[in-house]
Amino acid sequence: MTTMTQTSARFREFKMPDVGEGLTEAEILKWFVQPGDTVTDGQVVCEVETAKAAVELPIPFDGVVHELRFSEGTTVDVGQVIITVDVAPGSDEEAPAPAPVQEPVEAAAPVSEEPKGRTPVLVGYGVAESSTKRRPRKGAAAPEAAAVAVAVQAELNGHAAPAVPEAPVDAPPAGGPLAKPPVRKLAKDLGIDLATVVPTGKDGIITREDVHAAASASAAVAPSAQAPSVSEPVVAAAVEVTSSARETRIPVKGVRKAIAQAMVGSAFTAPHVTEFVTIDVTRTMKLVAELKEDKEMAGVRVNPLLIIAKALLVAIKRNPEVNAAWDEVNQEIVQKHYVNLGIAAATPRGLIVPNIKDAHDKTLPQLAGALGELVSTARDGKTSPAAMAGGTVTITNVGVFGVDTGTPILNPGESAILAVGAIKLQPWVHKGKVKPRQVTTLALSFDHRLVDGELGSKVLADVAAILEQPKRLITWA
């Protein structure tokens, strides 16, 4: 199903969809069409960034673009109309007046306000009805514009100046302004005192656009040496932040916000245990060199990560209990009879963990091809939310940064994560003599609710044994 409404027989609206896993908002990164352009069913009209990834949105009907409701860089709630299309150009029906394009830093129609009966709909993923994110607030009326002026908040390096308190009759008991947590966070990052912001949202709720409008007004006002009196609504004069500022504040959103929430949730939910082993991988490096010359591996990338991934899959086959998940609601351990192998990938938008579906069933050439496709897609920022869902275990290769090892945090919902350190030439006792050998350190973190020390040790020992003697890929598989 698609996210769209029909305002008339001629003009149809396309709403911001939930592109997966119950996301509530997305930022418009780029428009690929402009008013007057002809579009066809399935044509990509814009690219948006969610908390998971950048996603291209296709339009579900033919026509001519009538208006774009939001400009690039604007964060839009799921269910908001983002584009209107004339599906019957040339007809006699009068076109509705275009709504003003909502800019990310200008006052505009409230993005957070919703039409009644809002139903978030997915593009290609089905329908997910929910109203828990949009409870109407009662008893709080919007203050009259004449009583509240657009104030300027002075701030340098995130330290806000004291605000003149507002005390409207219909204010909540605490006397604070009405705003959702993301809006409060945005105001804090921009140095805006919410008590001085004119709300335009329903029931007096302050929206993102209200905060951006206050920030824009703040930047436009020159610094003033005169302190305002108590009766004045202006809090303080704007302080210019020069290029020599000692701090830079970056709003937490998109992938970075998702990473933070996931890591905090994992670290304080699953009891982590990490074990380490240092091994001689000289034979594995020789195998990698031989496979690069093998005609069966032509066209795919062969590197140590490929052999490490295969070694982990064999270790899981020998110790299947490690491939499990903890079901807190039903108080059950869910053992997985498949392996969706996650690969941590650093991208310009932050760390993501796409996974190779059913990696346990793949041959070595198939696994190499899947790894190459996963990495290239991630670097291009085209990884879909579906590609990051359903992982069971993960590999993170910190060795590419020259790091020996680390204590990796579990990807939420998974049982184990293997960190691979840098492979270095080091002195090593081999056949009774000290020789230069290729050496690396592995670290395995696991959820101690699911994996006992014995089981975790067996898995790590099996991976190490395979990398020391790669022929075990044949004898153990």
GROMACS .gro file of C-alpha atoms in nm:
model
  477
    1MET     CA    1   0.000   0.000   0.000
    2THR     CA    2   0.104   0.359  -0.044
    3THR     CA    3   0.071   0.672   0.162
    4MET     CA    4  -0.153   0.905  -0.030
    5THR     CA    5  -0.481   1.092  -0.011
    6GLN     CA    6  -0.712   1.227  -0.277
    7THR     CA    7  -0.818   1.588  -0.232
    8SER     CA    8  -1.023   1.586  -0.553
    9ALA     CA    9  -1.056   1.389  -0.873
   10ARG     CA   10  -0.771   1.593  -1.016
   11PHE     CA   11  -0.524   1.654  -0.736
   12ARG     CA   12  -0.376   1.381  -0.520
   13GLU     CA   13  -0.151   1.412  -0.215
   14PHE     CA   14   0.143   1.191  -0.120
   15LYS     CA   15   0.232   1.172   0.249
   16MET     CA   16   0.558   1.098   0.425
   17PRO     CA   17   0.549   0.719   0.474
   18ASP     CA   18   0.685   0.510   0.758
   19VAL     CA   19   0.960   0.335   0.562
   20GLY     CA   20   1.007   0.068   0.825
   21GLU     CA   21   1.008  -0.033   1.192
   22GLY     CA   22   0.773   0.232   1.325
   23LEU     CA   23   0.979   0.543   1.245
   24THR     CA   24   0.798   0.867   1.327
   25GLU     CA   25   0.984   1.126   1.119
   26ALA     CA   26   1.232   1.174   0.836
   27GLU     CA   27   1.440   1.458   0.695
   28ILE     CA   28   1.404   1.551   0.330
   29LEU     CA   29   1.757   1.537   0.190
   30LYS     CA   30   1.690   1.610  -0.177
   31TRP     CA   31   1.403   1.671  -0.418
   32PHE     CA   32   1.443   1.514  -0.762
   33VAL     CA   33   1.139   1.696  -0.907
   34GLN     CA   34   1.002   2.049  -0.911
   35PRO     CA   35   0.652   2.194  -0.967
   36GLY     CA   36   0.555   2.148  -1.333
   37ASP     CA   37   0.760   1.828  -1.380
   38THR     CA   38   0.584   1.520  -1.516
   39VAL     CA   39   0.607   1.212  -1.293
   40THR     CA   40   0.515   0.849  -1.354
   41ASP     CA   41   0.403   0.572  -1.122
   42GLY     CA   42   0.710   0.438  -0.938
   43GLN     CA   43   0.934   0.735  -1.018
   44VAL     CA   44   1.160   0.844  -0.731
   45VAL     CA   45   1.068   1.199  -0.631
   46CYS     CA   46   1.284   1.258  -0.324
   47GLU     CA   47   1.543   1.114  -0.089
   48VAL     CA   48   1.483   1.119   0.286
   49GLU     CA   49   1.697   1.025   0.584
   50THR     CA   50   1.545   0.835   0.872
   51ALA     CA   51   1.702   0.713   1.193
   52LYS     CA   52   1.807   0.404   0.997
   53ALA     CA   53   1.928   0.511   0.654
   54ALA     CA   54   1.877   0.727   0.348
   55VAL     CA   55   1.576   0.607   0.148
   56GLU     CA   56   1.440   0.708  -0.194
   57LEU     CA   57   1.063   0.757  -0.213
   58PRO     CA   58   0.870   0.669  -0.532
   59ILE     CA   59   0.543   0.838  -0.626
   60PRO     CA   60   0.252   0.592  -0.661
   61PHE     CA   61   0.070   0.760  -0.952
   62ASP     CA   62   0.117   0.953  -1.278
   63GLY     CA   63   0.072   1.324  -1.322
   64VAL     CA   64   0.231   1.668  -1.303
   65VAL     CA   65   0.384   1.802  -0.981
   66HIS     CA   66   0.160   2.076  -0.847
   67GLU     CA   67   0.349   2.170  -0.530
   68LEU     CA   68   0.621   2.062  -0.289
   69ARG     CA   69   0.514   2.121   0.070
   70PHE     CA   70   0.858   2.112   0.231
   71SER     CA   71   1.202   2.230   0.130
   72GLU     CA   72   1.523   2.025   0.152
   73GLY     CA   73   1.660   1.995   0.504
   74THR     CA   74   1.319   1.995   0.670
   75THR     CA   75   1.228   1.719   0.916
   76VAL     CA   76   0.875   1.596   0.850
   77ASP     CA   77   0.651   1.377   1.064
   78VAL     CA   78   0.520   1.054   0.917
   79GLY     CA   79   0.175   1.119   0.771
   80GLN     CA   80   0.242   1.478   0.662
   81VAL     CA   81   0.164   1.562   0.298
   82ILE     CA   82   0.494   1.631   0.121
   83ILE     CA   83   0.390   1.664  -0.244
   84THR     CA   84   0.070   1.727  -0.443
   85VAL     CA   85   0.030   1.591  -0.798
   86ASP     CA   86  -0.212   1.697  -1.072
   87VAL     CA   87  -0.328   1.361  -1.210
   88ALA     CA   88  -0.554   1.518  -1.474
   89PRO     CA   89  -0.362   1.814  -1.618
   90GLY     CA   90  -0.556   2.026  -1.862
   91SER     CA   91  -0.896   1.966  -1.707
   92ASP     CA   92  -1.132   2.250  -1.618
   93GLU     CA   93  -1.123   2.186  -1.244
   94GLU     CA   94  -0.971   2.480  -1.060
   95ALA     CA   95  -0.635   2.411  -0.902
   96PRO     CA   96  -0.608   2.468  -0.526
   97ALA     CA   97  -0.382   2.749  -0.414
   98PRO     CA   98  -0.038   2.606  -0.334
   99ALA     CA   99   0.049   2.602   0.033
  100PRO     CA  100   0.366   2.793   0.124
  101VAL     CA  101   0.675   2.574   0.108
  102GLN     CA  102   0.788   2.505   0.465
  103GLU     CA  103   1.151   2.598   0.514
  104PRO     CA  104   1.365   2.440   0.787
  105VAL     CA  105   1.456   2.780   0.937
  106GLU     CA  106   1.145   2.988   0.872
  107ALA     CA  107   0.811   3.011   1.048
  108ALA     CA  108   0.556   2.798   0.871
  109ALA     CA  109   0.248   2.587   0.918
  110PRO     CA  110   0.305   2.352   1.211
  111VAL     CA  111   0.463   2.026   1.105
  112SER     CA  112   0.363   1.851   1.425
  113GLU     CA  113  -0.009   1.924   1.377
  114GLU     CA  114  -0.197   1.627   1.236
  115PRO     CA  115  -0.523   1.576   1.052
  116LYS     CA  116  -0.783   1.374   1.241
  117GLY     CA  117  -0.774   1.001   1.186
  118ARG     CA  118  -0.411   0.996   1.079
  119THR     CA  119  -0.298   0.649   0.972
  120PRO     CA  120   0.074   0.600   0.903
  121VAL     CA  121   0.120   0.384   0.594
  122LEU     CA  122   0.434   0.213   0.470
  123VAL     CA  123   0.570   0.211   0.118
  124GLY     CA  124   0.621  -0.152   0.027
  125TYR     CA  125   0.601  -0.268   0.388
  126GLY     CA  126   0.228  -0.265   0.469
  127VAL     CA  127   0.021  -0.060   0.712
  128ALA     CA  128   0.105   0.013   1.074
  129GLU     CA  129  -0.167   0.199   1.259
  130SER     CA  130  -0.065   0.378   1.574
  131SER     CA  131  -0.178   0.678   1.775
  132THR     CA  132   0.051   0.650   2.075
  133LYS     CA  133   0.289   0.917   1.945
  134ARG     CA  134   0.017   1.177   1.899
  135ARG     CA  135  -0.184   1.218   2.218
  136PRO     CA  136  -0.372   1.550   2.210
  137ARG     CA  137  -0.288   1.781   2.495
  138LYS     CA  138  -0.583   1.931   2.676
  139GLY     CA  139  -0.617   2.239   2.887
  140ALA     CA  140  -0.335   2.431   2.723
  141ALA     CA  141  -0.443   2.707   2.487
  142ALA     CA  142  -0.203   2.889   2.260
  143PRO     CA  143  -0.110   3.232   2.400
  144GLU     CA  144  -0.221   3.529   2.192
  145ALA     CA  145   0.044   3.659   1.954
  146ALA     CA  146   0.005   4.011   2.091
  147ALA     CA  147   0.100   3.890   2.439
  148VAL     CA  148   0.414   3.708   2.336
  149ALA     CA  149   0.695   3.857   2.126
  150VAL     CA  150   0.948   3.665   1.923
  151ALA     CA  151   1.241   3.670   2.165
  152VAL     CA  152   1.613   3.647   2.109
  153GLN     CA  153   1.811   3.404   2.321
  154ALA     CA  154   2.177   3.492   2.386
  155GLU     CA  155   2.405   3.194   2.397
  156LEU     CA  156   2.773   3.114   2.360
  157ASN     CA  157   2.901   2.755   2.357
  158GLY     CA  158   2.565   2.626   2.474
  159HIS     CA  159   2.531   2.832   2.793
  160ALA     CA  160   2.195   3.005   2.781
  161ALA     CA  161   2.122   3.340   2.936
  162PRO     CA  162   1.847   3.350   3.203
  163ALA     CA  163   1.498   3.382   3.060
  164VAL     CA  164   1.215   3.607   3.165
  165PRO     CA  165   0.947   3.368   3.297
  166GLU     CA  166   0.610   3.347   3.123
  167ALA     CA  167   0.300   3.270   3.325
  168PRO     CA  168  -0.004   3.236   3.096
  169VAL     CA  169  -0.332   3.150   3.260
  170ASP     CA  170  -0.363   2.815   3.079
  171ALA     CA  171  -0.002   2.711   3.123
  172PRO     CA  172   0.074   2.367   3.271
  173PRO     CA  173   0.133   2.349   3.648
  174ALA     CA  174   0.510   2.362   3.611
  175GLY     CA  175   0.476   2.682   3.408
  176GLY     CA  176   0.688   2.543   3.123
  177PRO     CA  177   0.613   2.564   2.749
  178LEU     CA  178   0.454   2.273   2.563
  179ALA     CA  179   0.701   2.093   2.335
  180LYS     CA  180   0.793   1.739   2.248
  181PRO     CA  181   1.131   1.601   2.364
  182PRO     CA  182   1.293   1.623   2.016
  183VAL     CA  183   1.185   1.987   1.991
  184ARG     CA  184   1.326   2.062   2.337
  185LYS     CA  185   1.654   1.899   2.234
  186LEU     CA  186   1.663   2.108   1.915
  187ALA     CA  187   1.601   2.425   2.114
  188LYS     CA  188   1.881   2.337   2.354
  189ASP     CA  189   2.124   2.271   2.069
  190LEU     CA  190   2.036   2.602   1.901
  191GLY     CA  191   2.046   2.798   2.228
  192ILE     CA  192   1.679   2.893   2.223
  193ASP     CA  193   1.477   2.940   2.541
  194LEU     CA  194   1.140   2.773   2.476
  195ALA     CA  195   0.970   3.015   2.714
  196THR     CA  196   1.037   3.293   2.461
  197VAL     CA  197   0.916   3.107   2.152
  198VAL     CA  198   0.578   3.184   1.994
  199PRO     CA  199   0.397   2.849   1.949
  200THR     CA  200   0.199   2.788   1.631
  201GLY     CA  201   0.114   2.422   1.687
  202LYS     CA  202  -0.215   2.275   1.796
  203ASP     CA  203  -0.309   2.345   2.161
  204GLY     CA  204  -0.011   2.578   2.198
  205ILE     CA  205   0.254   2.318   2.122
  206ILE     CA  206   0.589   2.453   2.004
  207THR     CA  207   0.703   2.297   1.675
  208ARG     CA  208   1.045   2.257   1.513
  209GLU     CA  209   0.963   2.543   1.279
  210ASP     CA  210   0.888   2.771   1.575
  211VAL     CA  211   1.231   2.697   1.719
  212HIS     CA  212   1.403   2.751   1.382
  213ALA     CA  213   1.214   3.080   1.344
  214ALA     CA  214   1.337   3.196   1.683
  215ALA     CA  215   1.693   3.095   1.593
  216SER     CA  216   1.669   3.285   1.265
  217ALA     CA  217   1.545   3.594   1.443
  218SER     CA  218   1.826   3.562   1.695
  219ALA     CA  219   2.088   3.558   1.422
  220ALA     CA  220   1.939   3.867   1.259
  221VAL     CA  221   1.955   4.088   1.567
  222ALA     CA  222   2.275   4.280   1.632
  223PRO     CA  223   2.437   4.254   1.976
  224SER     CA  224   2.321   4.516   2.218
  225ALA     CA  225   2.501   4.647   2.523
  226GLN     CA  226   2.180   4.769   2.687
  227ALA     CA  227   2.030   4.523   2.936
  228PRO     CA  228   1.653   4.480   2.896
  229SER     CA  229   1.426   4.580   3.178
  230VAL     CA  230   1.213   4.325   3.365
  231SER     CA  231   0.900   4.430   3.178
  232GLU     CA  232   1.059   4.377   2.837
  233PRO     CA  233   0.988   4.048   2.660
  234VAL     CA  234   1.336   4.037   2.505
  235VAL     CA  235   1.561   3.820   2.719
  236ALA     CA  236   1.906   3.924   2.605
  237ALA     CA  237   2.095   4.049   2.306
  238ALA     CA  238   2.233   3.795   2.059
  239VAL     CA  239   2.593   3.693   2.107
  240GLU     CA  240   2.794   3.636   1.793
  241VAL     CA  241   2.978   3.304   1.788
  242THR     CA  242   3.302   3.357   1.601
  243SER     CA  243   3.515   3.106   1.415
  244SER     CA  244   3.743   3.092   1.719
  245ALA     CA  245   3.475   2.931   1.935
  246ARG     CA  246   3.618   2.647   2.142
  247GLU     CA  247   3.317   2.417   2.099
  248THR     CA  248   3.087   2.312   1.818
  249ARG     CA  249   2.741   2.172   1.892
  250ILE     CA  250   2.594   1.927   1.641
  251PRO     CA  251   2.224   1.829   1.665
  252VAL     CA  252   2.181   1.457   1.730
  253LYS     CA  253   1.949   1.315   1.467
  254GLY     CA  254   1.916   1.049   1.200
  255VAL     CA  255   2.162   0.761   1.210
  256ARG     CA  256   2.369   0.912   1.494
  257LYS     CA  257   2.059   0.937   1.714
  258ALA     CA  258   1.967   0.576   1.637
  259ILE     CA  259   2.321   0.458   1.717
  260ALA     CA  260   2.318   0.636   2.053
  261GLN     CA  261   1.982   0.494   2.154
  262ALA     CA  262   2.073   0.141   2.042
  263MET     CA  263   2.411   0.137   2.218
  264VAL     CA  264   2.275   0.273   2.545
  265GLY     CA  265   1.987   0.027   2.532
  266SER     CA  266   2.218  -0.265   2.462
  267ALA     CA  267   2.483  -0.174   2.718
  268PHE     CA  268   2.229  -0.139   3.000
  269THR     CA  269   2.004  -0.431   2.902
  270ALA     CA  270   2.231  -0.721   2.806
  271PRO     CA  271   2.505  -0.819   3.057
  272HIS     CA  272   2.815  -0.813   2.840
  273VAL     CA  273   3.112  -1.045   2.871
  274THR     CA  274   3.417  -1.007   2.644
  275GLU     CA  275   3.690  -1.267   2.591
  276PHE     CA  276   4.014  -1.226   2.396
  277VAL     CA  277   4.257  -1.449   2.210
  278THR     CA  278   4.574  -1.367   2.016
  279ILE     CA  279   4.652  -1.603   1.728
  280ASP     CA  280   4.888  -1.674   1.440
  281VAL     CA  281   4.696  -1.622   1.113
  282THR     CA  282   4.989  -1.669   0.874
  283ARG     CA  283   4.823  -1.971   0.709
  284THR     CA  284   4.498  -1.776   0.667
  285MET     CA  285   4.685  -1.495   0.491
  286LYS     CA  286   4.844  -1.751   0.257
  287LEU     CA  287   4.498  -1.893   0.183
  288VAL     CA  288   4.370  -1.543   0.102
  289ALA     CA  289   4.656  -1.494  -0.146
  290GLU     CA  290   4.580  -1.831  -0.311
  291LEU     CA  291   4.207  -1.762  -0.336
  292LYS     CA  292   4.274  -1.433  -0.513
  293GLU     CA  293   4.428  -1.636  -0.795
  294ASP     CA  294   4.149  -1.895  -0.801
  295LYS     CA  295   3.924  -1.869  -1.108
  296GLU     CA  296   3.621  -1.968  -0.896
  297MET     CA  297   3.666  -1.643  -0.700
  298ALA     CA  298   3.700  -1.423  -1.008
  299GLY     CA  299   3.493  -1.107  -0.991
  300VAL     CA  300   3.459  -1.104  -0.611
  301ARG     CA  301   3.674  -0.944  -0.345
  302VAL     CA  302   3.882  -1.183  -0.136
  303ASN     CA  303   4.023  -1.054   0.193
  304PRO     CA  304   4.085  -1.180   0.549
  305LEU     CA  305   3.733  -1.070   0.654
  306LEU     CA  306   3.587  -1.329   0.417
  307ILE     CA  307   3.774  -1.615   0.586
  308ILE     CA  308   3.696  -1.477   0.931
  309ALA     CA  309   3.325  -1.461   0.844
  310LYS     CA  310   3.332  -1.821   0.721
  311ALA     CA  311   3.519  -1.928   1.036
  312LEU     CA  312   3.254  -1.768   1.257
  313LEU     CA  313   2.976  -1.940   1.062
  314VAL     CA  314   3.146  -2.278   1.109
  315ALA     CA  315   3.194  -2.206   1.482
  316ILE     CA  316   2.823  -2.126   1.514
  317LYS     CA  317   2.736  -2.451   1.335
  318ARG     CA  318   2.947  -2.640   1.589
  319ASN     CA  319   2.793  -2.441   1.880
  320PRO     CA  320   2.437  -2.355   1.766
  321GLU     CA  321   2.320  -2.246   2.112
  322VAL     CA  322   2.517  -1.923   2.074
  323ASN     CA  323   2.287  -1.813   1.789
  324ALA     CA  324   1.991  -1.703   1.999
  325ALA     CA  325   1.791  -1.407   2.127
  326TRP     CA  326   1.639  -1.311   2.463
  327ASP     CA  327   1.260  -1.260   2.467
  328GLU     CA  328   1.199  -1.046   2.773
  329VAL     CA  329   0.821  -1.030   2.730
  330ASN     CA  330   0.765  -1.405   2.715
  331GLN     CA  331   1.070  -1.493   2.925
  332GLU     CA  332   1.203  -1.726   2.657
  333ILE     CA  333   1.531  -1.792   2.481
  334VAL     CA  334   1.472  -1.799   2.106
  335GLN     CA  335   1.725  -2.018   1.928
  336LYS     CA  336   1.778  -1.920   1.564
  337HIS     CA  337   1.826  -2.196   1.306
  338TYR     CA  338   1.960  -1.945   1.055
  339VAL     CA  339   2.244  -1.694   1.065
  340ASN     CA  340   2.194  -1.337   0.947
  341LEU     CA  341   2.554  -1.220   0.969
  342GLY     CA  342   2.591  -0.851   1.050
  343ILE     CA  343   2.892  -0.652   0.930
  344ALA     CA  344   2.956  -0.321   1.108
  345ALA     CA  345   3.020  -0.055   0.844
  346ALA     CA  346   3.144   0.301   0.895
  347THR     CA  347   2.962   0.541   0.660
  348PRO     CA  348   2.952   0.921   0.621
  349ARG     CA  349   2.622   0.915   0.814
  350GLY     CA  350   2.762   0.704   1.097
  351LEU     CA  351   2.793   0.339   1.194
  352ILE     CA  352   2.538   0.097   1.052
  353VAL     CA  353   2.513  -0.282   1.074
  354PRO     CA  354   2.355  -0.437   0.764
  355ASN     CA  355   2.345  -0.814   0.759
  356ILE     CA  356   2.379  -1.096   0.509
  357LYS     CA  357   2.057  -1.295   0.517
  358ASP     CA  358   2.098  -1.673   0.559
  359ALA     CA  359   2.476  -1.646   0.549
  360HIS     CA  360   2.504  -2.003   0.679
  361ASP     CA  361   2.371  -2.139   0.348
  362LYS     CA  362   2.617  -1.954   0.124
  363THR     CA  363   2.923  -2.096  -0.045
  364LEU     CA  364   3.251  -1.908  -0.015
  365PRO     CA  365   3.210  -1.731  -0.353
  366GLN     CA  366   2.849  -1.640  -0.264
  367LEU     CA  367   2.957  -1.509   0.076
  368ALA     CA  368   3.232  -1.300  -0.090
  369GLY     CA  369   2.982  -1.152  -0.333
  370ALA     CA  370   2.735  -1.070  -0.056
  371LEU     CA  371   3.009  -0.904   0.152
  372GLY     CA  372   3.119  -0.689  -0.141
  373GLU     CA  373   2.764  -0.579  -0.220
  374LEU     CA  374   2.689  -0.504   0.145
  375VAL     CA  375   2.998  -0.284   0.187
  376SER     CA  376   2.953  -0.089  -0.138
  377THR     CA  377   2.583  -0.028  -0.067
  378ALA     CA  378   2.663   0.097   0.283
  379ARG     CA  379   2.935   0.334   0.162
  380ASP     CA  380   2.694   0.479  -0.096
  381GLY     CA  381   2.440   0.543   0.180
  382LYS     CA  382   2.181   0.322   0.008
  383THR     CA  383   2.138   0.055   0.275
  384SER     CA  384   1.767  -0.009   0.333
  385PRO     CA  385   1.610  -0.053   0.679
  386ALA     CA  386   1.522  -0.412   0.584
  387ALA     CA  387   1.891  -0.487   0.525
  388MET     CA  388   1.967  -0.386   0.885
  389ALA     CA  389   1.686  -0.581   1.047
  390GLY     CA  390   1.691  -0.935   1.179
  391GLY     CA  391   2.063  -0.979   1.248
  392THR     CA  392   2.173  -1.263   1.477
  393VAL     CA  393   2.550  -1.215   1.520
  394THR     CA  394   2.790  -0.943   1.401
  395ILE     CA  395   3.153  -0.892   1.300
  396THR     CA  396   3.325  -0.557   1.349
  397ASN     CA  397   3.665  -0.515   1.184
  398VAL     CA  398   3.846  -0.254   1.393
  399GLY     CA  399   4.177  -0.373   1.248
  400VAL     CA  400   4.130  -0.156   0.940
  401PHE     CA  401   4.208   0.142   1.168
  402GLY     CA  402   4.528  -0.017   1.300
  403VAL     CA  403   4.364  -0.105   1.632
  404ASP     CA  404   4.468  -0.427   1.806
  405THR     CA  405   4.123  -0.505   1.947
  406GLY     CA  406   3.835  -0.366   2.155
  407THR     CA  407   3.536  -0.459   2.369
  408PRO     CA  408   3.248  -0.433   2.121
  409ILE     CA  409   2.891  -0.363   2.233
  410LEU     CA  410   2.625  -0.604   2.113
  411ASN     CA  411   2.394  -0.499   1.835
  412PRO     CA  412   2.048  -0.488   2.004
  413GLY     CA  413   1.866  -0.821   1.980
  414GLU     CA  414   2.179  -1.019   1.897
  415SER     CA  415   2.371  -1.267   2.109
  416ALA     CA  416   2.734  -1.208   2.010
  417ILE     CA  417   2.971  -0.977   1.826
  418LEU     CA  418   3.326  -1.058   1.713
  419ALA     CA  419   3.586  -0.781   1.694
  420VAL     CA  420   3.884  -0.841   1.465
  421GLY     CA  421   4.206  -0.652   1.532
  422ALA     CA  422   4.486  -0.546   1.300
  423ILE     CA  423   4.695  -0.823   1.144
  424LYS     CA  424   5.059  -0.743   1.211
  425LEU     CA  425   5.396  -0.908   1.158
  426GLN     CA  426   5.518  -1.003   1.507
  427PRO     CA  427   5.773  -1.237   1.666
  428TRP     CA  428   5.602  -1.569   1.738
  429VAL     CA  429   5.716  -1.911   1.855
  430HIS     CA  430   5.660  -2.142   1.558
  431LYS     CA  431   5.783  -2.504   1.564
  432GLY     CA  432   6.009  -2.428   1.858
  433LYS     CA  433   6.171  -2.119   1.705
  434VAL     CA  434   6.094  -1.748   1.721
  435LYS     CA  435   5.992  -1.635   1.376
  436PRO     CA  436   5.808  -1.336   1.227
  437ARG     CA  437   5.444  -1.438   1.181
  438GLN     CA  438   5.115  -1.267   1.093
  439VAL     CA  439   4.935  -1.220   1.426
  440THR     CA  440   4.600  -1.073   1.525
  441THR     CA  441   4.376  -1.048   1.833
  442LEU     CA  442   4.009  -1.146   1.839
  443ALA     CA  443   3.754  -1.026   2.096
  444LEU     CA  444   3.413  -1.188   2.139
  445SER     CA  445   3.143  -1.008   2.337
  446PHE     CA  446   2.830  -1.206   2.422
  447ASP     CA  447   2.505  -1.172   2.615
  448HIS     CA  448   2.563  -1.355   2.943
  449ARG     CA  449   2.190  -1.417   2.981
  450LEU     CA  450   2.210  -1.643   2.676
  451VAL     CA  451   2.571  -1.752   2.659
  452ASP     CA  452   2.763  -1.903   2.949
  453GLY     CA  453   3.138  -1.861   2.974
  454GLU     CA  454   3.200  -2.215   2.853
  455LEU     CA  455   2.991  -2.172   2.539
  456GLY     CA  456   3.140  -1.831   2.459
  457SER     CA  457   3.490  -1.969   2.507
  458LYS     CA  458   3.420  -2.262   2.274
  459VAL     CA  459   3.295  -2.032   1.999
  460LEU     CA  460   3.597  -1.803   2.023
  461ALA     CA  461   3.836  -2.099   2.043
  462ASP     CA  462   3.681  -2.255   1.732
  463VAL     CA  463   3.715  -1.932   1.532
  464ALA     CA  464   4.077  -1.903   1.645
  465ALA     CA  465   4.154  -2.267   1.559
  466ILE     CA  466   4.013  -2.226   1.206
  467LEU     CA  467   4.213  -1.910   1.141
  468GLU     CA  468   4.530  -2.081   1.264
  469GLN     CA  469   4.459  -2.392   1.054
  470PRO     CA  470   4.221  -2.294   0.768
  471LYS     CA  471   4.195  -2.658   0.654
  472ARG     CA  472   3.948  -2.696   0.942
  473LEU     CA  473   3.700  -2.511   0.720
  474ILE     CA  474   3.685  -2.841   0.531
  475THR     CA  475   3.719  -3.092   0.813
  476TRP     CA  476   3.474  -2.914   1.049
  477ALA     CA  477   3.225  -2.792   0.787
   0.00000   0.00000   0.00000
